[in-house]
mmCIF file of C-alpha atoms in Angstrom:
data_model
loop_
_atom_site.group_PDB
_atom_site.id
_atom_site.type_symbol
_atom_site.label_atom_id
_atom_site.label_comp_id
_atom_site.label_asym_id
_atom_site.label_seq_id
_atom_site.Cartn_x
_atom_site.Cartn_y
_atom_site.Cartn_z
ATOM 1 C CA UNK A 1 105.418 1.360 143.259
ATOM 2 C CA UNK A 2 107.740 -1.767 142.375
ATOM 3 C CA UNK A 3 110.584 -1.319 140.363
ATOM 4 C CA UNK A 4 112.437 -4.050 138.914
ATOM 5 C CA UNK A 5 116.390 -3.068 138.881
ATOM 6 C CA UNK A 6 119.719 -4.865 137.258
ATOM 7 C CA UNK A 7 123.113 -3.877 137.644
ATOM 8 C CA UNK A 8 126.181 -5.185 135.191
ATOM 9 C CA UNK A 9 129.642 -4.499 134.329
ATOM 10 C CA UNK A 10 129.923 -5.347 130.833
ATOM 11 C CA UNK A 11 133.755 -5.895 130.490
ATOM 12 C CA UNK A 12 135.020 -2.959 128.005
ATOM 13 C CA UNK A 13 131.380 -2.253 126.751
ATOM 14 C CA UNK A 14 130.685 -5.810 125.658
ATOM 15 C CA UNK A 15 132.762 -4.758 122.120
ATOM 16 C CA UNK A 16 135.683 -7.323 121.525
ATOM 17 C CA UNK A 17 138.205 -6.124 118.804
ATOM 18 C CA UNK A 18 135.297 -3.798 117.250
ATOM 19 C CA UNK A 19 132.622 -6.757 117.261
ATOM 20 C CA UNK A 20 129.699 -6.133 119.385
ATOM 21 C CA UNK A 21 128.207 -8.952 119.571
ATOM 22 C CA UNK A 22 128.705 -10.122 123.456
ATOM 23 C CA UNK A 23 127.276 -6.592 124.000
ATOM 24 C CA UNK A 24 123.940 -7.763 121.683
ATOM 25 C CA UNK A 25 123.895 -10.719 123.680
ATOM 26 C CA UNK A 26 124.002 -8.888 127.023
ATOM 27 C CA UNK A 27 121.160 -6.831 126.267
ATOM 28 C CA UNK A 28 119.064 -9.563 124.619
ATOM 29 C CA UNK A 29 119.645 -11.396 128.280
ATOM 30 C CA UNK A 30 118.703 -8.196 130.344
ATOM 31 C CA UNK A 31 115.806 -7.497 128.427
ATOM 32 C CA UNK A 32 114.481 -11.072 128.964
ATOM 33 C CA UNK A 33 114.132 -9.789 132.442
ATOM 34 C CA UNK A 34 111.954 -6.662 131.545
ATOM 35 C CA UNK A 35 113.852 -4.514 133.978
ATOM 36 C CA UNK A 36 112.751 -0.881 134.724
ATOM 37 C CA UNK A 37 116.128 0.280 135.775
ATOM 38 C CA UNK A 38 119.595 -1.164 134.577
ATOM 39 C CA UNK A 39 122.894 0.246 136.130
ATOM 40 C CA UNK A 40 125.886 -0.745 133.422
ATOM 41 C CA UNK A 41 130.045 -0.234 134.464
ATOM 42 C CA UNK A 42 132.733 -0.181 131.724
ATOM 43 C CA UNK A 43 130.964 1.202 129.110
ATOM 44 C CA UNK A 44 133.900 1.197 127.024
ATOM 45 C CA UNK A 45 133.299 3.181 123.314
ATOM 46 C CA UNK A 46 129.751 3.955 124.086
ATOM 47 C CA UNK A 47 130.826 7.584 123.405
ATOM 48 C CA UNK A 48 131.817 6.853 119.925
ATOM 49 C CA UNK A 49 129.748 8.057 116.735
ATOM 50 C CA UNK A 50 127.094 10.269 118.221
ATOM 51 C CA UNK A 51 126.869 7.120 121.180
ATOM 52 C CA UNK A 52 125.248 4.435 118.410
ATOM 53 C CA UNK A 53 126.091 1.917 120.794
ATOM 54 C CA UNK A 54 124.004 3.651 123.266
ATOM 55 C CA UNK A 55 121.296 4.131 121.201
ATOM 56 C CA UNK A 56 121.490 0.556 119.658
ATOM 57 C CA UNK A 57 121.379 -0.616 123.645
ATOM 58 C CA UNK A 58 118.284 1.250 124.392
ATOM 59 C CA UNK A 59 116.906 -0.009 121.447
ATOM 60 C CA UNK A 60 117.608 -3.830 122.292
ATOM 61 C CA UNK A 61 116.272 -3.076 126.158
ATOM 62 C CA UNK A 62 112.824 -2.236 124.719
ATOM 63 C CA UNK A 63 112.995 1.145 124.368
ATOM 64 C CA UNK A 64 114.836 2.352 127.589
ATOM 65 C CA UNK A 65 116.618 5.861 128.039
ATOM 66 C CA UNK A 66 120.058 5.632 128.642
ATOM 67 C CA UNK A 67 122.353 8.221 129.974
ATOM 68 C CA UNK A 68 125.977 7.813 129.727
ATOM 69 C CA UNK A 69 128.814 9.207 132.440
ATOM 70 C CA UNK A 70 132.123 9.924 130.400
ATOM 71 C CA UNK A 71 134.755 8.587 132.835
ATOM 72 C CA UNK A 72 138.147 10.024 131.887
ATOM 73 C CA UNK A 73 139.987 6.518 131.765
ATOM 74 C CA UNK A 74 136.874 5.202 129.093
ATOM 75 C CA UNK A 75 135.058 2.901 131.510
ATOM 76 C CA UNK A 76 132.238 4.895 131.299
ATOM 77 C CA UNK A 77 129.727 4.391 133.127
ATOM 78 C CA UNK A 78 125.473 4.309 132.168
ATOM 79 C CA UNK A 79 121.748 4.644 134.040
ATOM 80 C CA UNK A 80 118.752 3.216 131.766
ATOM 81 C CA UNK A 81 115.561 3.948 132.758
ATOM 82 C CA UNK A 82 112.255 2.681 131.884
ATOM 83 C CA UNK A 83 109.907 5.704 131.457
ATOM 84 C CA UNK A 84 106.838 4.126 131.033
ATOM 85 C CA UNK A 85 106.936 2.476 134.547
ATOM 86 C CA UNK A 86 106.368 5.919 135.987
ATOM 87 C CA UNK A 87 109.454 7.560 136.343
ATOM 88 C CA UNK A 88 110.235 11.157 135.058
ATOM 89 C CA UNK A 89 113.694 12.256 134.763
ATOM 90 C CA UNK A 90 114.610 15.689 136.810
ATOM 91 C CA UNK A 91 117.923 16.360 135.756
ATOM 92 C CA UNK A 92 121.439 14.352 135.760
ATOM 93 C CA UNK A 93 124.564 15.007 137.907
ATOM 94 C CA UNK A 94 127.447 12.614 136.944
ATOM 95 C CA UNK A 95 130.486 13.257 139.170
ATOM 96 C CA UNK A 96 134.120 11.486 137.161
ATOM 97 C CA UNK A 97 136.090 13.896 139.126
ATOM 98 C CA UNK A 98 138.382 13.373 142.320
ATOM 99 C CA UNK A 99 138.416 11.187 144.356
ATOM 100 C CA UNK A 100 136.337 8.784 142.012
ATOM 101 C CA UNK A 101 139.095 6.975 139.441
ATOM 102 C CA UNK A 102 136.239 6.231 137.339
ATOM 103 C CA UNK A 103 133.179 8.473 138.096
ATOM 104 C CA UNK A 104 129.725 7.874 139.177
ATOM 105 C CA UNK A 105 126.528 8.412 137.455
ATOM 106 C CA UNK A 106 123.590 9.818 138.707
ATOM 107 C CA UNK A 107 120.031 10.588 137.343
ATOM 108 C CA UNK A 108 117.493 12.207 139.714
ATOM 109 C CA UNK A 109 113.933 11.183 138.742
ATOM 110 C CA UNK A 110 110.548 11.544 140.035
ATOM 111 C CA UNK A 111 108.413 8.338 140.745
ATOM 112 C CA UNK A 112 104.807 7.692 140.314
ATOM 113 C CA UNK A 113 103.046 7.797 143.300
ATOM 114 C CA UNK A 114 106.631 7.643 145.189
ATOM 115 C CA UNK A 115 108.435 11.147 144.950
ATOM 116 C CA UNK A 116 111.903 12.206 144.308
ATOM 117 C CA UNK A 117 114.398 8.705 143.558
ATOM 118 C CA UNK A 118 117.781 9.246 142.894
ATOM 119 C CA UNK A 119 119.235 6.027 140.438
ATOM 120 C CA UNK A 120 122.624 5.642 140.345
ATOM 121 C CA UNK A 121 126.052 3.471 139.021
ATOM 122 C CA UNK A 122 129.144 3.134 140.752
ATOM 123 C CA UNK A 123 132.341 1.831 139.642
ATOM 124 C CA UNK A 124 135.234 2.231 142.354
ATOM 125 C CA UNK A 125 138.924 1.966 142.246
ATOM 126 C CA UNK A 126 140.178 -1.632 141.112
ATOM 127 C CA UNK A 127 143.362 -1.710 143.409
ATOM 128 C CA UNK A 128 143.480 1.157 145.867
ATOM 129 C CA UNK A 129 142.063 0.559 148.855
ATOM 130 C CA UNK A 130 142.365 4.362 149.801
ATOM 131 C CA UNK A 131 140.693 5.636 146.812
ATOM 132 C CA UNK A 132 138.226 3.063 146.860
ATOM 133 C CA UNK A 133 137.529 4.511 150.764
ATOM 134 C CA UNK A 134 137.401 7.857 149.322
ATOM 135 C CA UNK A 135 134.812 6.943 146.736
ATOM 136 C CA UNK A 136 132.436 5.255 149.022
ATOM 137 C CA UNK A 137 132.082 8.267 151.386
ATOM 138 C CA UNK A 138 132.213 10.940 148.543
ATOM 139 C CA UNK A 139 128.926 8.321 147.644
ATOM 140 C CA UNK A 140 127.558 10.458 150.849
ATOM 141 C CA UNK A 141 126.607 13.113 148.702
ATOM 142 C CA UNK A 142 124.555 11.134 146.214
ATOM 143 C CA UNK A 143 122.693 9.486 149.314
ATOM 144 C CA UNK A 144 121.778 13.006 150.490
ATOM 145 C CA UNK A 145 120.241 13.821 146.978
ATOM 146 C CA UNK A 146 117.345 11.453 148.260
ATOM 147 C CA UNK A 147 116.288 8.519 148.104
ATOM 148 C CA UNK A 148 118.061 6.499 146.158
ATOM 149 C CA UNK A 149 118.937 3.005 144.286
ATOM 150 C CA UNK A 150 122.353 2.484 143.724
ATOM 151 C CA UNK A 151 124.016 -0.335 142.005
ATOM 152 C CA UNK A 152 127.730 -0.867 140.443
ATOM 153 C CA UNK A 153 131.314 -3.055 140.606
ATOM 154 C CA UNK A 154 132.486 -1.792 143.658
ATOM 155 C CA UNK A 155 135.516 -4.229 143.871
ATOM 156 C CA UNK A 156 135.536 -4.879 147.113
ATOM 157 C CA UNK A 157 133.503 -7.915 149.236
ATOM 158 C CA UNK A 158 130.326 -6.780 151.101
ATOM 159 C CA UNK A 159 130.406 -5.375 154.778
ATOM 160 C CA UNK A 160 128.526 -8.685 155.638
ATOM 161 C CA UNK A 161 129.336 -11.384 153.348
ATOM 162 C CA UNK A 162 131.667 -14.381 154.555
ATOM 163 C CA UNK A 163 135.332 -14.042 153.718
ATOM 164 C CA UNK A 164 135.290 -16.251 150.289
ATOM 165 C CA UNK A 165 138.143 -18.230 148.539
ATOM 166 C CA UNK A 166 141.295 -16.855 147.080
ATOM 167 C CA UNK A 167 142.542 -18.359 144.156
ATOM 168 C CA UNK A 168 145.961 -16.887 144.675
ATOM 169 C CA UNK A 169 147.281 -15.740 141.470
ATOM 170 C CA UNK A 170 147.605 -12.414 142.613
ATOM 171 C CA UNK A 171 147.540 -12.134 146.517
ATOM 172 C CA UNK A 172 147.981 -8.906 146.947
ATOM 173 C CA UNK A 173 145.335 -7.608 144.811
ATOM 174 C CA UNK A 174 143.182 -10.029 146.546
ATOM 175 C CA UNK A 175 144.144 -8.973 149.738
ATOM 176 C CA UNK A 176 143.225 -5.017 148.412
ATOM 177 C CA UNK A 177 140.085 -6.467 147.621
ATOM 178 C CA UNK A 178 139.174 -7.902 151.117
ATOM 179 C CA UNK A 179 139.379 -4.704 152.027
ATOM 180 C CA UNK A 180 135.381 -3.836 154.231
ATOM 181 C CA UNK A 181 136.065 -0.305 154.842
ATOM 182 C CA UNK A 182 134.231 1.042 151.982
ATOM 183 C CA UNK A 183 131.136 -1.133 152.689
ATOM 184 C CA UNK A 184 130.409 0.180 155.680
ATOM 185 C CA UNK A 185 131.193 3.820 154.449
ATOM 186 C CA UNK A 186 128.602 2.883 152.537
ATOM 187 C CA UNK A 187 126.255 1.787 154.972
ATOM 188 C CA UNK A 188 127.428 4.870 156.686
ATOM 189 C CA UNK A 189 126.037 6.589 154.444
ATOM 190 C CA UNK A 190 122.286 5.144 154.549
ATOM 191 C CA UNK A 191 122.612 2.528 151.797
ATOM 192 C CA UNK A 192 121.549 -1.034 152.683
ATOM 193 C CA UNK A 193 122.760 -3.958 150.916
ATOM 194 C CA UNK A 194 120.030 -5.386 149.345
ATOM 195 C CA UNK A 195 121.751 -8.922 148.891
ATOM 196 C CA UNK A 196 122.312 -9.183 152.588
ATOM 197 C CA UNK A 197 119.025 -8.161 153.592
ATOM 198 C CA UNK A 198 117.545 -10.532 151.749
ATOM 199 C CA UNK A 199 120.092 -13.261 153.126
ATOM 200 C CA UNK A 200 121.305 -13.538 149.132
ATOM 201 C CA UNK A 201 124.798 -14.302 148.869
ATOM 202 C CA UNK A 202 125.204 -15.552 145.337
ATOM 203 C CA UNK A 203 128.248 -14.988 143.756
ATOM 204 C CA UNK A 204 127.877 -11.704 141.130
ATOM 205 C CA UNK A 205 130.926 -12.274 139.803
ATOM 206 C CA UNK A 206 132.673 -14.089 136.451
ATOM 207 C CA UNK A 207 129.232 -13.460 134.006
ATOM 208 C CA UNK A 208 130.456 -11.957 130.596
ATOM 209 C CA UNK A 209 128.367 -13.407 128.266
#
């Protein structure tokens, strides 16, 4: 089985001062890509009027399934799935309590011809360090659900990656960010980086339109 899997924080749910037309955009460019799986961060509003924007998102991916994490601080947080490429939804377990600031969500399908797959998003803490650490091995327990694709903003720089450029308009955040320890929880855990394995180390960062 190949699955075909996109992960993007949308920056406050694409919506800018109640106009959703980045967010249109957004999908229109995902769906180009026909993925079967699309992991979405900041999912901000998505929870408003029955979740039309949800609905109006699966409609522009081509018919995906979307299931929406509340996160208590609004960046929600979102799995789409693409049932017709052979995946069957079990049940969902969305975690937006302690220690994750914004949550985690988590839908536990069964593959064609694979078995239990456990798809998840991930959004960790923006500026601490400790509670980003905490999320990534509270992450543990989603690894043990099976096996599992994970993506997200986890606002830190990869276990493996080379230490990039700072800017320097806010060093200490920076420095927060530089912060490896929750990649290799992470790795700890069983997940593999999939942009380091495949020696990819394009930038992921600074694409909100």
């Amino acid at each position: 089985m190949i699955l075909t899997c996109a992960s993007w924080n949308l920056l406050k749910g694409g919506i800018d001062a109640g106009d959703d037309a980045r967010m249109r955009r957004q999908m229109r460019r995902i769906a180009d890509e026909r993925p079967d799986v699309v992991m979405f961060q900041e999912l901000n509003d998505w929870d408003r009027d029955g979740q039309a924007v949800l609905h109006r998102a699966e409609e522009l991916l081509g018919g995906m399934r979307g299931f929406l994490a509340p996160a208590e601080r609004g960046f929600h947080l979102g799995v789409f799935i693409r049932e017709s490429a052979g995946l069957r939804v079990v049940r969902t377990r969305h975690d937006n309590r302690r220690p994750f600031w914004h949550g985690a969500a988590c839908v536990i399908t069964e593959a064609s011809g694979f078995g239990r797959l456990v798809l998840a998003s991930a959004h960790l803490a923006p500026a601490s360090t400790v509670t980003r650490l905490a999320e990534a091995e509270a992450f543990k327990l989603i690894a043990e659900a099976g096996p599992s694709i994970s993506g997200g903003d986890w606002n830190a720089v990869p276990a493996g990656d080379p230490e990039p450029a700072r800017p320097g308009r806010d060093p200490e955040h920076e420095r927060r960010k530089l912060d490896r320890a929750p990649a290799l929880a992470l790795e700890a855990s069983g997940l593999t980086d999939v942009a380091a394995h495949l020696r990819n180390l394009t930038p992921t960062v600074g694409y909100s339109k």
